[in-house]
Tab-separated table of C-alpha atoms in Angstrom:
chain	number	residue	atom	x	y	z
A	1	MET	CA	-2.795	32.493	-17.030
A	2	VAL	CA	-2.516	30.966	-13.569
A	3	ASN	CA	0.730	32.070	-11.924
A	4	LEU	CA	1.865	29.076	-9.881
A	5	LYS	CA	5.096	30.808	-8.811
A	6	GLU	CA	3.075	33.633	-7.310
A	7	LEU	CA	0.927	31.143	-5.419
A	8	TRP	CA	4.085	29.541	-4.033
A	9	ARG	CA	5.384	32.916	-2.847
A	10	TYR	CA	2.203	33.320	-0.812
A	11	LYS	CA	2.388	29.858	0.740
A	12	ASP	CA	2.689	31.385	4.228
A	13	LEU	CA	-0.598	33.227	3.727
A	14	LEU	CA	-2.177	29.994	2.515
A	15	TYR	CA	-0.963	28.242	5.657
A	16	PHE	CA	-2.302	31.024	7.890
A	17	LEU	CA	-5.724	31.090	6.207
A	18	THR	CA	-5.979	27.289	6.354
A	19	LEU	CA	-5.140	27.305	10.048
A	20	ARG	CA	-7.567	30.164	10.675
A	21	GLY	CA	-10.318	28.239	8.912
A	22	ILE	CA	-9.750	25.215	11.138
A	23	LYS	CA	-9.733	27.281	14.332
A	24	ALA	CA	-12.814	29.301	13.338
A	25	ARG	CA	-14.800	26.138	12.639
A	26	TYR	CA	-14.341	24.799	16.150
A	27	ALA	CA	-13.998	28.030	18.149
A	28	GLN	CA	-16.180	28.014	21.277
A	29	SER	CA	-17.442	24.533	20.383
A	30	VAL	CA	-17.982	22.157	23.293
A	31	LEU	CA	-17.346	19.019	21.253
A	32	GLY	CA	-14.651	20.577	19.052
A	33	VAL	CA	-13.238	18.346	16.326
A	34	SER	CA	-15.562	15.541	17.460
A	35	TRP	CA	-18.138	17.070	15.104
A	36	ALA	CA	-16.056	15.711	12.220
A	37	ILE	CA	-17.012	12.229	13.476
A	38	ILE	CA	-20.481	12.893	14.883
A	39	GLN	CA	-21.992	14.418	11.736
A	40	PRO	CA	-21.188	11.631	9.226
A	41	LEU	CA	-21.764	8.914	11.839
A	42	PHE	CA	-25.279	10.089	12.728
A	43	THR	CA	-26.124	10.632	9.054
A	44	THR	CA	-24.960	7.077	8.380
A	45	MET	CA	-27.211	5.776	11.153
A	46	VAL	CA	-30.215	7.597	9.679
A	47	PHE	CA	-29.446	6.275	6.189
A	48	THR	CA	-29.009	2.762	7.591
A	49	ILE	CA	-32.415	2.857	9.287
A	50	VAL	CA	-34.300	4.517	6.409
A	51	PHE	CA	-32.635	3.089	3.307
A	52	GLY	CA	-30.984	-0.055	4.633
A	53	GLY	CA	-33.752	-1.078	7.036
A	54	LEU	CA	-37.068	0.322	5.792
A	55	ALA	CA	-36.437	0.730	2.049
A	56	LYS	CA	-34.218	-2.392	1.833
A	57	VAL	CA	-31.778	-0.727	-0.576
A	58	ASP	CA	-29.273	-3.243	-1.952
A	59	SER	CA	-25.764	-2.710	-0.553
A	60	ASP	CA	-23.972	-5.273	-2.754
A	61	GLY	CA	-23.784	-7.767	0.087
A	62	MET	CA	-22.007	-5.371	2.455
A	63	PRO	CA	-23.287	-4.312	5.887
A	64	TYR	CA	-25.283	-1.204	5.005
A	65	VAL	CA	-23.746	0.919	7.748
A	66	LEU	CA	-20.252	0.297	6.333
A	67	PHE	CA	-21.502	0.652	2.751
A	68	SER	CA	-23.050	4.033	3.579
A	69	TYR	CA	-20.231	5.456	5.699
A	70	LEU	CA	-17.541	4.692	3.108
A	71	ALA	CA	-19.572	6.853	0.709
A	72	LEU	CA	-20.438	9.626	3.159
A	73	TRP	CA	-16.796	9.992	4.181
A	74	PRO	CA	-15.561	11.426	0.834
A	75	TRP	CA	-18.973	12.930	0.019
A	76	ASN	CA	-19.031	15.071	3.186
A	77	TYR	CA	-15.595	16.407	2.290
A	78	PHE	CA	-16.738	17.286	-1.225
A	79	SER	CA	-19.990	18.957	-0.138
A	80	GLY	CA	-18.259	20.771	2.728
A	81	THR	CA	-15.596	22.237	0.446
A	82	LEU	CA	-18.261	23.535	-1.938
A	83	THR	CA	-19.914	25.511	0.851
A	84	GLU	CA	-16.635	26.757	2.308
A	85	SER	CA	-15.199	27.720	-1.088
A	86	ALA	CA	-18.348	29.478	-2.296
A	87	ASN	CA	-18.317	31.744	0.765
A	88	SER	CA	-14.546	32.244	0.959
A	89	LEU	CA	-14.349	35.427	-1.130
A	90	ILE	CA	-17.424	37.063	0.386
A	91	GLN	CA	-16.277	36.360	3.938
A	92	ASN	CA	-12.871	37.898	3.189
A	93	ALA	CA	-14.138	40.930	1.258
A	94	ASN	CA	-12.132	43.315	3.460
A	95	MET	CA	-8.883	41.579	2.555
A	96	ILE	CA	-9.707	41.605	-1.148
A	97	THR	CA	-10.404	45.343	-1.243
A	98	LYS	CA	-7.419	46.411	0.869
A	99	VAL	CA	-4.507	44.039	0.240
A	100	TYR	CA	-3.137	42.383	-2.866
A	101	PHE	CA	-2.555	38.638	-2.858
A	102	PRO	CA	-3.480	35.816	-5.247
A	103	ARG	CA	-7.236	35.496	-4.709
A	104	MET	CA	-7.015	31.785	-5.491
A	105	VAL	CA	-5.480	31.354	-2.037
A	106	LEU	CA	-8.932	31.795	-0.468
A	107	PRO	CA	-10.817	28.850	-2.049
A	108	LEU	CA	-7.641	26.784	-1.856
A	109	SER	CA	-7.369	27.367	1.905
A	110	SER	CA	-11.020	26.317	2.294
A	111	VAL	CA	-10.324	23.020	0.540
A	112	LEU	CA	-7.204	22.373	2.620
A	113	SER	CA	-8.820	23.267	5.959
A	114	LYS	CA	-11.525	20.636	5.397
A	115	LEU	CA	-8.840	17.952	5.086
A	116	LEU	CA	-8.598	17.832	8.884
A	117	ASP	CA	-12.247	16.755	9.105
A	118	PHE	CA	-11.575	14.195	6.390
A	119	LEU	CA	-8.653	12.692	8.303
A	120	ILE	CA	-10.498	12.673	11.631
A	121	ALA	CA	-13.506	10.899	10.064
A	122	PHE	CA	-11.100	8.155	8.959
A	123	VAL	CA	-10.973	7.016	12.593
A	124	VAL	CA	-14.546	5.721	12.232
A	125	VAL	CA	-13.561	3.808	9.083
A	126	ILE	CA	-10.862	1.991	11.046
A	127	GLY	CA	-13.317	1.207	13.846
A	128	MET	CA	-15.911	-0.184	11.431
A	129	LEU	CA	-13.360	-2.319	9.586
A	130	ILE	CA	-12.257	-3.828	12.912
A	131	TYR	CA	-15.853	-4.394	14.073
A	132	PHE	CA	-16.918	-6.120	10.847
A	133	LYS	CA	-13.551	-7.950	10.591
A	134	GLN	CA	-12.975	-6.505	7.148
A	135	VAL	CA	-9.417	-6.400	5.810
A	136	PRO	CA	-8.707	-3.900	2.975
A	137	GLY	CA	-7.345	-5.305	-0.272
A	138	TRP	CA	-4.525	-4.205	-2.546
A	139	GLY	CA	-6.864	-1.567	-3.942
A	140	ILE	CA	-6.001	0.586	-0.943
A	141	LEU	CA	-2.754	1.437	-2.767
A	142	PHE	CA	-4.857	3.483	-5.191
A	143	LEU	CA	-6.341	5.685	-2.441
A	144	PRO	CA	-3.911	8.548	-3.192
A	145	LEU	CA	-5.152	8.638	-6.809
A	146	LEU	CA	-8.789	8.554	-5.715
A	147	THR	CA	-8.109	11.290	-3.166
A	148	LEU	CA	-6.378	13.380	-5.840
A	149	GLN	CA	-9.481	13.034	-8.010
A	150	LEU	CA	-11.598	14.110	-5.035
A	151	LEU	CA	-9.385	17.161	-4.452
A	152	MET	CA	-9.370	18.202	-8.115
A	153	CYS	CA	-13.141	17.942	-8.336
A	154	SER	CA	-13.649	19.808	-5.052
A	155	LEU	CA	-11.237	22.613	-5.898
A	156	GLY	CA	-12.391	22.940	-9.507
A	157	VAL	CA	-16.073	23.296	-8.632
A	158	GLY	CA	-15.178	25.343	-5.540
A	159	MET	CA	-13.273	27.934	-7.570
A	160	VAL	CA	-16.151	28.296	-10.026
A	161	LEU	CA	-18.684	28.725	-7.219
A	162	SER	CA	-16.530	31.178	-5.274
A	163	ALA	CA	-16.063	33.358	-8.367
A	164	MET	CA	-19.768	33.225	-9.182
A	165	ALA	CA	-20.822	33.932	-5.591
A	166	VAL	CA	-19.065	37.317	-5.623
A	167	LYS	CA	-21.115	38.531	-8.574
A	168	TYR	CA	-24.283	36.504	-8.025
A	169	ARG	CA	-25.239	36.347	-4.351
A	170	ASP	CA	-27.987	33.845	-5.219
A	171	VAL	CA	-25.272	31.168	-5.324
A	172	LYS	CA	-24.961	31.252	-1.547
A	173	HIS	CA	-28.680	30.681	-1.047
A	174	ALA	CA	-29.038	28.015	-3.732
A	175	LEU	CA	-25.988	26.001	-2.733
A	176	THR	CA	-27.581	24.130	0.187
A	177	PHE	CA	-30.428	22.998	-2.048
A	178	VAL	CA	-28.068	22.014	-4.876
A	179	VAL	CA	-25.807	20.000	-2.560
A	180	GLN	CA	-28.822	18.025	-1.298
A	181	ILE	CA	-29.768	17.168	-4.869
A	182	LEU	CA	-26.196	16.185	-5.743
A	183	LEU	CA	-26.175	13.779	-2.785
A	184	TYR	CA	-28.708	11.601	-4.599
A	185	ALA	CA	-26.878	11.991	-7.910
A	186	ALA	CA	-23.960	10.070	-6.374
A	187	PRO	CA	-23.980	6.455	-5.118
A	188	VAL	CA	-24.127	7.351	-1.426
A	189	VAL	CA	-27.341	5.619	-0.341
A	190	TYR	CA	-27.382	3.136	-3.221
A	191	SER	CA	-24.900	1.253	-5.389
A	192	THR	CA	-23.903	2.203	-8.922
A	193	THR	CA	-25.003	-1.293	-9.972
A	194	ALA	CA	-28.586	-0.138	-9.331
A	195	VAL	CA	-28.356	2.475	-12.115
A	196	PRO	CA	-30.017	1.280	-15.373
A	197	ASP	CA	-27.538	0.501	-18.152
A	198	LYS	CA	-29.069	3.089	-20.483
A	199	TYR	CA	-28.093	5.877	-18.046
A	200	LEU	CA	-24.793	4.441	-16.796
A	201	ASN	CA	-22.515	5.978	-19.438
A	202	TRP	CA	-23.752	9.441	-18.447
A	203	TYR	CA	-23.933	8.682	-14.746
A	204	ILE	CA	-20.266	7.713	-14.413
A	205	LEU	CA	-19.208	11.111	-15.760
A	206	ASN	CA	-19.942	12.344	-12.238
A	207	PRO	CA	-16.435	12.319	-10.674
A	208	MET	CA	-17.841	11.385	-7.268
A	209	VAL	CA	-19.164	8.074	-8.639
A	210	GLY	CA	-15.668	6.735	-9.265
A	211	VAL	CA	-14.328	8.182	-6.001
A	212	ILE	CA	-17.058	6.647	-3.839
A	213	GLU	CA	-17.081	3.251	-5.538
A	214	GLY	CA	-13.280	3.268	-5.528
A	215	TYR	CA	-13.169	3.900	-1.784
A	216	ARG	CA	-15.651	1.085	-1.199
A	217	ALA	CA	-13.644	-1.316	-3.357
A	218	ALA	CA	-10.367	-0.384	-1.658
A	219	PHE	CA	-11.564	-0.944	1.904
A	220	LEU	CA	-13.830	-3.922	1.201
A	221	ASP	CA	-11.275	-5.875	-0.839
A	222	ARG	CA	-13.217	-5.795	-4.089
A	223	PRO	CA	-12.012	-5.317	-7.692
A	224	MET	CA	-11.276	-1.680	-8.403
A	225	PRO	CA	-14.046	-0.396	-10.748
A	226	TRP	CA	-11.795	1.371	-13.232
A	227	GLU	CA	-14.608	1.520	-15.796
A	228	TRP	CA	-16.390	3.858	-13.347
A	229	ILE	CA	-13.288	5.699	-12.191
A	230	TRP	CA	-11.462	6.840	-15.334
A	231	PRO	CA	-14.385	8.753	-16.969
A	232	GLY	CA	-14.911	10.723	-13.751
A	233	SER	CA	-11.183	11.367	-13.399
A	234	ILE	CA	-11.114	13.019	-16.836
A	235	VAL	CA	-14.111	15.172	-15.904
A	236	ALA	CA	-12.446	16.069	-12.568
A	237	LEU	CA	-9.317	17.207	-14.423
A	238	VAL	CA	-11.387	19.274	-16.851
A	239	LEU	CA	-13.297	20.866	-13.943
A	240	PHE	CA	-10.026	21.658	-12.171
A	241	VAL	CA	-8.438	23.329	-15.200
A	242	PHE	CA	-11.648	25.154	-16.139
A	243	GLY	CA	-12.086	26.290	-12.521
A	244	MET	CA	-8.609	27.799	-12.411
A	245	PHE	CA	-8.993	29.717	-15.672
A	246	TYR	CA	-12.535	30.853	-14.898
A	247	PHE	CA	-11.445	32.070	-11.474
A	248	ARG	CA	-8.487	33.893	-12.994
A	249	ARG	CA	-10.704	35.529	-15.585
A	250	MET	CA	-13.170	36.757	-12.955
A	251	GLU	CA	-10.448	37.817	-10.519
A	252	ARG	CA	-10.156	41.349	-11.856
A	253	ILE	CA	-13.734	42.225	-10.836
A	254	PHE	CA	-13.590	40.807	-7.283
A	255	ALA	CA	-12.508	44.053	-5.634
A	256	ASP	CA	-15.250	46.008	-7.437
A	257	VAL	CA	-18.189	43.830	-6.411
A	258	ALA	CA	-17.012	42.141	-3.176
């Protein structure tokens, strides 16, 4: 079973590891935290030129640059946490073999440290909304729920990957390729409305579909697509619970193979 009281007792370690992760990411970096804005912004520009300009991908009547960035914002957080979480146990192998602490602290600190990038990237969202004179609707009140779904999905998959990466080092090498594929399995460069009806019921089981379309609806004053959100939220919850129990089950072998 997952011991939540034990995790709470080690909250200071969680805070330290989260802070260390933030500092390590930007140590000796000329642009520092600006990378949290530069990376998604430049990717958005490329997507706007290629998919919005050349391929003429439908953006549901929205400016494509805003359409794309509102998707890349949560997607970059999700993909970044997968990479950070998968490597968290391997990078801290010395701690695992020498000191006892709840191992779940490591992937959890990776997920929390990426929140700073997520918050910084929000600055661009504000700038775009002002530039395009777009006022968010009442759907913005549901952002905490959408963000919770994003966190559950990120942490659930992250815990599974981190546990697998200790035993199977192939996970580290395959992850970059898998994340690139997953990018096109979510409505980042296209709208969910473009998905054929015969595939839609399966497609919306991807938790990131509801998160991305929910973020777009919230900031662009459109009806909240609950029919796309609730199936993914159930899957996100299942992934979160499964991730915790799978991680706990594998925890006893970490020190032997790390």
